[in-house]
C-alpha cells in the first residue's frame, strides 16, 4: 500500500506528539493514575526533587541508549528522530502541566479525578495511533517494545510488552519503598494497562482512516 504524503505524515506525527503530551499532562494533574512509564517518572521526580520534564527526558535518553544495542543496523535518522521526540515531548509535558495547573481546578471527588485520568489516557492513545501510523519516528519506549518483538520474541508483541514494562515496574517499586507511598499508580494505571491496546486499535480504524500505517523512513 502506498504511503501517505510526507507532509501528511509530518502533520500527524506532530499532532500525535501534542496529543500524547496533553493527555499525559491531564493524567498527571488528575493524581488518579498514569501509564507505567509516566508513573515511574513521577515517582523519581518526587524522590529526587527534579522536575518531571527533566526526568522524562532522562528516561527517554537512557532508553534510546538501550535501543542502540538492539537493532541489526544503525540508523542516524532513527536516533535523531527519537532524540527530537524526547526533547519536544518533555518540554510539551512541562508546558501543559504548568498551564493546566494554573487554569484548571482539579476535582476533589475521586470518581471525577479517575474520569479525568481516563480522558487523558484516551487522548494519549489517540495521539499514539496518529504518530505510529505516520511512522516517522517512535517514542523510545515504543521503539524498545518494537525491537524486542522483532529480535527476541518472534513477533509476539504481548511478551515483548511485558518485558518492556519491567524497568518502569522496578522504578515504581523502588520509589514506593523509598517514599513509603505509591506515586502515579492508581485506577488510571489499570485502565491504561487494560485499554491502551484496544483503544489504539480502535483509533487506527476509526480516527482519520485515510492515514495509513506507513512504511518507515
mmCIF file of C-alpha atoms in Angstrom, residues 57-71 78-80 82-83 86 139-141 143-144:
data_model
loop_
_atom_site.group_PDB
_atom_site.id
_atom_site.type_symbol
_atom_site.label_atom_id
_atom_site.label_comp_id
_atom_site.label_asym_id
_atom_site.label_seq_id
_atom_site.Cartn_x
_atom_site.Cartn_y
_atom_site.Cartn_z
ATOM 1 C CA UNK A 57 13.854 13.421 29.091
ATOM 2 C CA UNK A 58 16.472 11.450 31.039
ATOM 3 C CA UNK A 59 14.451 8.229 30.847
ATOM 4 C CA UNK A 60 13.955 8.785 27.117
ATOM 5 C CA UNK A 61 17.690 9.283 26.548
ATOM 6 C CA UNK A 62 18.552 6.152 28.548
ATOM 7 C CA UNK A 63 16.045 4.080 26.567
ATOM 8 C CA UNK A 64 17.494 5.446 23.314
ATOM 9 C CA UNK A 65 20.878 4.190 24.522
ATOM 10 C CA UNK A 66 19.389 0.742 25.160
ATOM 11 C CA UNK A 67 17.696 0.764 21.762
ATOM 12 C CA UNK A 68 21.046 1.402 20.077
ATOM 13 C CA UNK A 69 22.189 -2.036 21.253
ATOM 14 C CA UNK A 70 19.220 -3.909 19.770
ATOM 15 C CA UNK A 71 18.767 -3.181 16.035
ATOM 16 C CA UNK A 78 16.079 6.985 13.642
ATOM 17 C CA UNK A 79 18.282 8.112 16.528
ATOM 18 C CA UNK A 80 17.972 11.788 15.577
ATOM 19 C CA UNK A 82 13.876 9.796 18.686
ATOM 20 C CA UNK A 83 16.070 12.474 20.276
ATOM 21 C CA UNK A 86 12.120 13.085 23.580
ATOM 22 C CA UNK A 139 8.913 7.407 21.246
ATOM 23 C CA UNK A 140 11.916 5.414 22.579
ATOM 24 C CA UNK A 141 9.813 3.191 24.865
ATOM 25 C CA UNK A 143 10.723 1.559 19.829
ATOM 26 C CA UNK A 144 12.005 -0.648 22.647
#
